[in-house]
Amino acid sequence: MIYFDNAATTIKKPDCVIQAVVNAMQTFGNSSRGSHEGALCASRTIFEARMKIDRFFHGYGAERVVFTANSTEALNIAIRGAIPGHAHVISTDLEHNSVLRPLYYMRDHAGVQIDFVRADADGNLHYDDFEKLIRPQTRAIVCTHASNLTGLILDVERVGRIAKKYDLAFIVDASQTAGAVPIDMKKMKIDLLCFTGHKGLMGPQGTGGLLLSDCVDIEPWKVGGTGVQSYLETQPEELPTKLEAGTLNGHGIAGLSAAIDFIEQTGLDVIHAKEQALMNRFYEEIRRLPQVKIYGDPDKEKTAIIAFNIRGCDSGKISDILSYEYGISARPGAHCAPRLHRALGTVSQGAVRFSFSYFNTEEEIDQAAAAVREICISSCT
Amino acid sequence: MIYFDNAATTIKKPDCVIQAVVNAMQTFGNSSRGSHEGALCASRTIFEARMKIDRFFHGYGAERVVFTANSTEALNIAIRGAIPGHAHVISTDLEHNSVLRPLYYMRDHAGVQIDFVRADADGNLHYDDFEKLIRPQTRAIVCTHASNLTGLILDVERVGRIAKKYDLAFIVDASQTAGAVPIDMKKMKIDLLCFTGHKGLMGPQGTGGLLLSDCVDIEPWKVGGTGVQSYLETQPEELPTKLEAGTLNGHGIAGLSAAIDFIEQTGLDVIHAKEQALMNRFYEEIRRLPQVKIYGDPDKEKTAIIAFNIRGCDSGKISDILSYEYGISARPGAHCAPRLHRALGTVSQGAVRFSFSYFNTEEEIDQAAAAVREICISSCT
C-alpha cells in the first residue's frame, strides 16, 4: 500500500514512538494517582511531555498544556469554554466540522452568533474581512491554521494581531499544522491552541491537547476525578487539572513525547522541506494533465496536500480505482469541510485529496502520478 | 516493584494487548475516514471491538457501543445527556468523583436535585433507601457497580428493578467491575453502562466506553467531525457516530479488543477467582493484626480490594513506607471518594488501599502481609 492520507492520520509512526508506547504499557501506573513507582513513572513522563509541547509551540508554561483525546475534544473545550452565551464570533469558510459543529452547537444552545470570512473560488480568504465583521458583541475569532482540504496555510499571525487589537480571544485549530510547520503561540498571539497528536506530530491516536495563553481562563467542560483535592465538589481551579478529568492516556502521551523528540532531532524544517518537495513533485506531474482540476491557489503557502478532480468523475470512484487497482490510499468526498466545498463548487463531486508525510518517497509519488495519468486516459470517459 | 494499585490502573497488560497496539500503530489509517486499506483496517478492528464489547456486557448491539477516552468521559456523556434540567436523581455515597462531579455540575448549571443513598459506617448501603428517595420529579438513578474504596459490589440487578419499576434511567459506573465480575446489561436493566479499558479489562489507557440500552436516546456532548454526513450542521443522529466526534483512539481500541480476547480465553470466572483468592489471602494475614483497621464489610461480595489503616497513622505515610522501604505500590488518601470517606470516618486519615490483579502472585501477597506486620510493630508508635 502507498499511503497518501496523512492529513487524516499518519500511518507510519517513528520506531521510537512505538517503542515508547510499549515501554509505557509495561511500566506505567496511573499518573497523579499516588506516589508509588508506577504512578510516578507515568507522572514524570506526562510532565516531560507537557514541557516538550509547551516548548514546541512556544506556550505559556507546562501547566497550561492540557491533554485531550484529540483535536476535536480540545476544540469543544476551547469553543464552549471561552465563548460566552449570546456573544458574536468570527470564523472562516475553511473550517473542519471539528470547529463548525461546536460553533453551531453554541449558536443553537447558547445564542451565539457566527459570521464566516468567506473563501473565494480558489479557497483563499481576504484578511480584511476579519476586521470588517467585528461588532461590539464580538468576543472571539476561531480559525484553522491550514485548510484540511486545500492545505492553504492561513496567516494566523496577521489574524492574531486583529484579535488582539479588538481584545478578542483567538482560538486556533492546528490539526493540520502541528508537526508540519512552526507554530509560535506568542508570536501568533494565540490564546487557545488546539492540536492533535496522530497527524503531523506522528504520535499515537487518542492524543491531542489544548494550550492556553496566560490571559485566558476557561470553564471546565469534562469534570470528574483528578486524584487531588478530592473533597472539592467542583473541578479544581489549577491548570492543567481544571481541564483534565479522569485517567489520562498515559501510554499514548508517552508515544507523543517520543514523537516530538523525533521531530526535534530530525528538524521541523527538514520534515517540512521534504513534505513540500514531495507535494511539489506530485503537483508538477499532475498539473499538466488537461483532465485534472486542482483546487486551491498554488502560489500560496500550503501544507503538503493536493486536492483535485478528474473531469466530472465522482471523487469516490477515482479514490476507489486508486485503492483497488493501484494500491494507493487517497481520500475522496467532503473531508468534513462543507463550507469550503461550497466555495470551491465541489459539493456533489467532492475532491480527491493526496496528503504527504515525511515517510513518503519520491518513488511513491512517481507511481501515484503515473496512476493518475492512466486513470485520466482510461476512466470516466 | 510489587504493584497493588490495580483499582487505579492495571500495570501489567497481557502480551497480546501490547502486540495488538504495536500492530495497530504500524497498519492503521483513520477509521471511518475513506475506504482505502489503512482506513478499512482501522474500521474493521474497531467494529470487531464494538461487537466483542457488546457481547461481553450483554448489550443492545454493536452500534450502541460508544468509545470514549475513559470512564469519566462516558459518565459525563451519560449524566449530562440523559438527565433533564431540573430533574431529581438518586445516587449513592459510594460514588467516585467521576460520578459526583458531573452530578454536582448538573445541580449547579441545570437545576438538577440530587439525593444520595447513605452508606453506613461499614460502607454498606440499604437498598430500601433507593425507593424511599423517589419523588415525582425523579428521572434517573446513577450508581457505581462497586466502591473503588472498599470494593463493595452493589446489587445493581436489585437497583435496576427499582429503576424500571419507576421508569427511571439507570446509569451504572462499571469502572471497578468491568473485567472483574460479570456484567449483564439486560439482566441488570442498565440503560447506560460506563466502563474504562485500562483497569480490570487490562487494556490500554485512553480507552473506555458507554453502552446504551435500546430504550434510551441521549443528546451528543462532544460534537465535531464524523467522516460521514459532513453537510449536517449537527452531529449525525445514528449511533455510535452521534456520540463519537473526532478521531477515535484506534490504536488503544485495538489493544482493548485483544484484552477482551484474553479475558474470554482465560475465563472471567478464573480471573475473578484468582483475584478473590489473592485478596482473601491478604485479608486473612492482616485482619489478625490488632493495629490494623480494615474498612468495608468482609461478609459482602467485593472486588479484589482491601482498604485499611494502621492505628491513627496517616495513610500517605504508610503508603510511602511501603513504597520506599518495601517496593510495594499501594494507594493512600481519598481515592476520589469523598462521601464514603465521610461515612467511614476517614476524611483526615484517608486509607491505604491494596487492589489486586490476576497477574499478582501469592508470593507478592505474602511479602506485602509481612511488610504490613513489620510496619505495625515499628511505625507510628
Coordinates of C-alpha atoms in Angstrom, one line a residue, chain A residues 1 3 5 8-13 17-18 21-22 24-40 42 46 69-70 72-73 76 80 96-102 104-105 107-109 198-199 203-206 219-236 245-252 319-320 323-324 328-332 334-339 341-342 346-348, chain B residues 1 3 5 8-13 17-18 21-22 24-40 42 46 69-70 72-73 76 80 96-102 104-105 107-109 198-199 203-206 219-236 245-252 319-320 323-324 328-332 334-339 341-342 346-348:
Chain A
M1 CA 0.0 0.0 0.0
Y3 CA -0.5 5.8 1.8
D5 CA -4.0 10.1 3.6
A8 CA -6.3 12.1 8.2
T9 CA -3.7 10.3 10.2
T10 CA -0.1 9.5 9.6
I11 CA 0.1 5.7 9.2
K12 CA 3.8 5.5 9.6
K13 CA 5.0 6.3 13.1
V17 CA 7.1 6.3 19.2
I18 CA 6.1 2.6 19.1
V21 CA 4.2 3.2 23.9
V22 CA 5.3 -0.4 24.5
A24 CA 4.7 2.8 28.9
M25 CA 2.4 -0.2 28.7
Q26 CA 4.9 -2.2 30.6
T27 CA 5.7 0.3 33.4
F28 CA 3.0 2.9 33.8
G29 CA 0.7 3.2 36.8
N30 CA -1.9 5.9 36.8
S31 CA -0.4 9.4 36.7
S32 CA -1.2 11.7 39.6
R33 CA -2.8 8.8 41.5
G34 CA -0.4 8.0 44.3
S35 CA 3.3 8.5 44.8
H36 CA 4.5 4.9 44.2
E37 CA 6.9 3.9 41.5
G38 CA 4.3 3.1 38.8
A39 CA 2.3 6.3 39.3
L40 CA 5.5 8.4 39.4
A42 CA 3.6 7.8 34.4
I46 CA 3.5 13.1 31.2
A69 CA -8.2 12.6 23.3
N70 CA -7.9 14.5 20.0
T72 CA -11.9 17.8 18.5
E73 CA -12.1 17.5 22.2
N76 CA -15.0 21.6 22.2
R80 CA -17.6 26.1 24.7
H96 CA -13.4 21.5 9.6
N97 CA -16.5 20.2 11.3
S98 CA -14.5 19.9 14.4
V99 CA -14.7 23.7 14.6
L100 CA -18.0 24.2 12.8
R101 CA -20.2 21.8 14.8
P102 CA -19.1 23.2 18.2
Y104 CA -23.2 25.7 15.5
Y105 CA -23.9 24.0 18.9
R107 CA -25.4 29.0 18.2
D108 CA -28.3 26.6 18.8
H109 CA -27.8 26.2 22.6
H198 CA -1.7 11.5 15.4
K199 CA -1.3 13.6 12.3
G203 CA 2.2 10.3 17.6
P204 CA -0.4 7.7 18.6
Q205 CA -4.2 8.1 18.0
G206 CA -6.0 9.1 21.2
E219 CA -14.5 26.9 32.4
P220 CA -14.1 23.1 32.7
W221 CA -16.1 21.0 30.2
K222 CA -15.4 17.4 31.3
V223 CA -15.5 17.0 35.1
G224 CA -14.6 14.1 37.4
G225 CA -11.8 12.5 39.3
T226 CA -8.5 14.3 39.4
G227 CA -6.5 12.5 42.1
V228 CA -6.1 15.8 44.0
Q229 CA -8.5 18.0 46.0
S230 CA -10.9 15.1 46.2
Y231 CA -13.2 16.9 48.7
L232 CA -14.0 19.7 46.3
E233 CA -17.4 19.3 44.7
T234 CA -16.2 21.2 41.6
Q235 CA -13.2 20.6 39.4
P236 CA -10.0 22.0 41.0
A245 CA -10.7 14.8 34.4
G246 CA -10.2 11.0 34.6
T247 CA -7.2 8.9 33.7
L248 CA -5.1 10.4 31.0
N249 CA -4.0 8.3 28.0
G250 CA -0.5 7.9 29.6
H251 CA 0.5 5.2 27.1
G252 CA -0.4 7.5 24.2
S319 CA -10.3 7.1 -5.0
D320 CA -11.6 3.5 -5.3
S323 CA -7.1 2.0 -4.0
Y324 CA -8.2 -1.2 -5.6
I328 CA -2.8 3.9 -3.4
S329 CA -4.7 5.3 -0.4
A330 CA -6.1 8.8 -1.1
R331 CA -9.2 10.4 0.4
P332 CA -12.3 11.4 -1.6
A334 CA -16.2 16.0 1.7
H335 CA -13.3 15.8 4.2
C336 CA -15.6 17.3 6.9
A337 CA -15.1 20.7 5.2
P338 CA -18.6 21.5 4.0
R339 CA -18.3 25.3 3.7
H341 CA -16.6 22.6 -0.8
R342 CA -19.4 25.0 -1.3
T346 CA -17.4 20.7 -5.3
V347 CA -20.3 19.7 -3.1
S348 CA -21.6 16.9 -5.3
Chain B
M1 CA 8.2 -3.3 42.4
Y3 CA 2.1 -3.4 42.3
D5 CA -2.8 -0.3 42.7
A8 CA -6.3 2.8 39.7
T9 CA -4.9 1.1 36.6
T10 CA -3.6 -2.4 35.9
I11 CA 0.1 -2.0 35.3
K12 CA 0.6 -5.5 33.8
K13 CA -1.1 -5.8 30.4
V17 CA -2.6 -6.4 24.2
I18 CA 0.8 -4.8 23.7
V21 CA -1.3 -1.9 19.9
V22 CA 2.0 -2.2 18.1
A24 CA -2.3 -1.1 15.0
M25 CA 0.4 1.6 15.1
Q26 CA 2.0 0.0 12.1
T27 CA -1.1 -0.5 10.0
F28 CA -4.0 1.8 11.0
G29 CA -5.3 4.7 9.0
N30 CA -8.2 6.7 10.4
S31 CA -11.3 4.6 10.9
S32 CA -14.4 5.8 9.0
R33 CA -12.3 8.2 7.0
G34 CA -12.2 6.8 3.5
S35 CA -12.4 3.3 2.1
H36 CA -8.7 2.7 1.5
E37 CA -6.8 -0.2 3.0
G38 CA -5.4 1.7 6.1
A39 CA -8.8 3.2 7.0
L40 CA -10.6 -0.1 6.5
A42 CA -8.8 0.5 11.5
I46 CA -12.9 -1.0 15.8
A69 CA -11.2 8.2 26.3
N70 CA -12.1 6.8 29.8
T72 CA -15.1 9.7 33.2
E73 CA -15.9 10.9 29.6
N76 CA -20.1 13.0 31.5
R80 CA -25.3 15.3 31.1
H96 CA -16.3 8.3 42.8
N97 CA -15.8 11.9 41.8
S98 CA -16.3 10.8 38.2
V99 CA -19.9 10.4 39.1
L100 CA -20.2 13.1 41.8
R101 CA -18.7 16.0 39.9
P102 CA -20.8 15.6 36.8
Y104 CA -22.8 18.5 41.1
Y105 CA -22.2 20.2 37.7
R107 CA -27.0 20.7 40.1
D108 CA -25.1 24.0 39.7
H109 CA -25.8 24.5 36.0
H198 CA -7.3 0.2 31.5
K199 CA -8.4 -1.3 34.8
G203 CA -6.4 -2.7 28.1
P204 CA -4.5 0.5 27.2
Q205 CA -5.0 3.8 28.9
G206 CA -7.1 6.2 26.8
E219 CA -28.0 14.2 23.2
P220 CA -24.4 14.5 21.9
W221 CA -21.9 16.1 24.2
K222 CA -18.8 16.3 22.1
V223 CA -19.5 17.4 18.6
G224 CA -17.3 17.6 15.5
G225 CA -16.1 15.7 12.5
T226 CA -17.5 12.2 11.9
G227 CA -16.3 11.3 8.4
V228 CA -20.0 10.9 7.4
Q229 CA -22.9 13.3 6.7
S230 CA -20.4 16.2 6.5
Y231 CA -23.0 18.7 5.4
L232 CA -25.1 18.3 8.5
E233 CA -24.6 21.2 10.9
T234 CA -25.4 19.0 13.8
Q235 CA -23.9 15.7 14.9
P236 CA -25.5 12.8 12.8
A245 CA -16.7 13.1 17.4
G246 CA -13.1 13.3 16.1
T247 CA -10.6 10.5 15.5
L248 CA -11.0 7.5 17.8
N249 CA -8.1 6.1 19.7
G250 CA -7.9 3.3 17.2
H251 CA -4.5 2.1 18.5
G252 CA -5.8 1.8 22.0
S319 CA 2.0 4.1 51.7
D320 CA 5.3 5.9 51.5
S323 CA 6.8 2.1 48.6
Y324 CA 10.3 3.3 49.7
I328 CA 5.3 -2.1 47.4
S329 CA 2.9 0.2 45.5
A330 CA -0.4 0.8 47.3
R331 CA -2.6 3.8 47.3
P332 CA -3.3 6.2 50.2
A334 CA -9.1 9.9 49.5
H335 CA -9.3 7.8 46.3
C336 CA -11.7 10.4 44.8
A337 CA -14.4 9.0 47.1
P338 CA -15.2 11.9 49.5
R339 CA -18.7 10.8 50.6
H341 CA -14.6 8.6 53.5
R342 CA -17.0 10.7 55.4
T346 CA -11.6 8.6 57.5
V347 CA -11.6 12.0 56.0
S348 CA -8.4 13.2 57.6

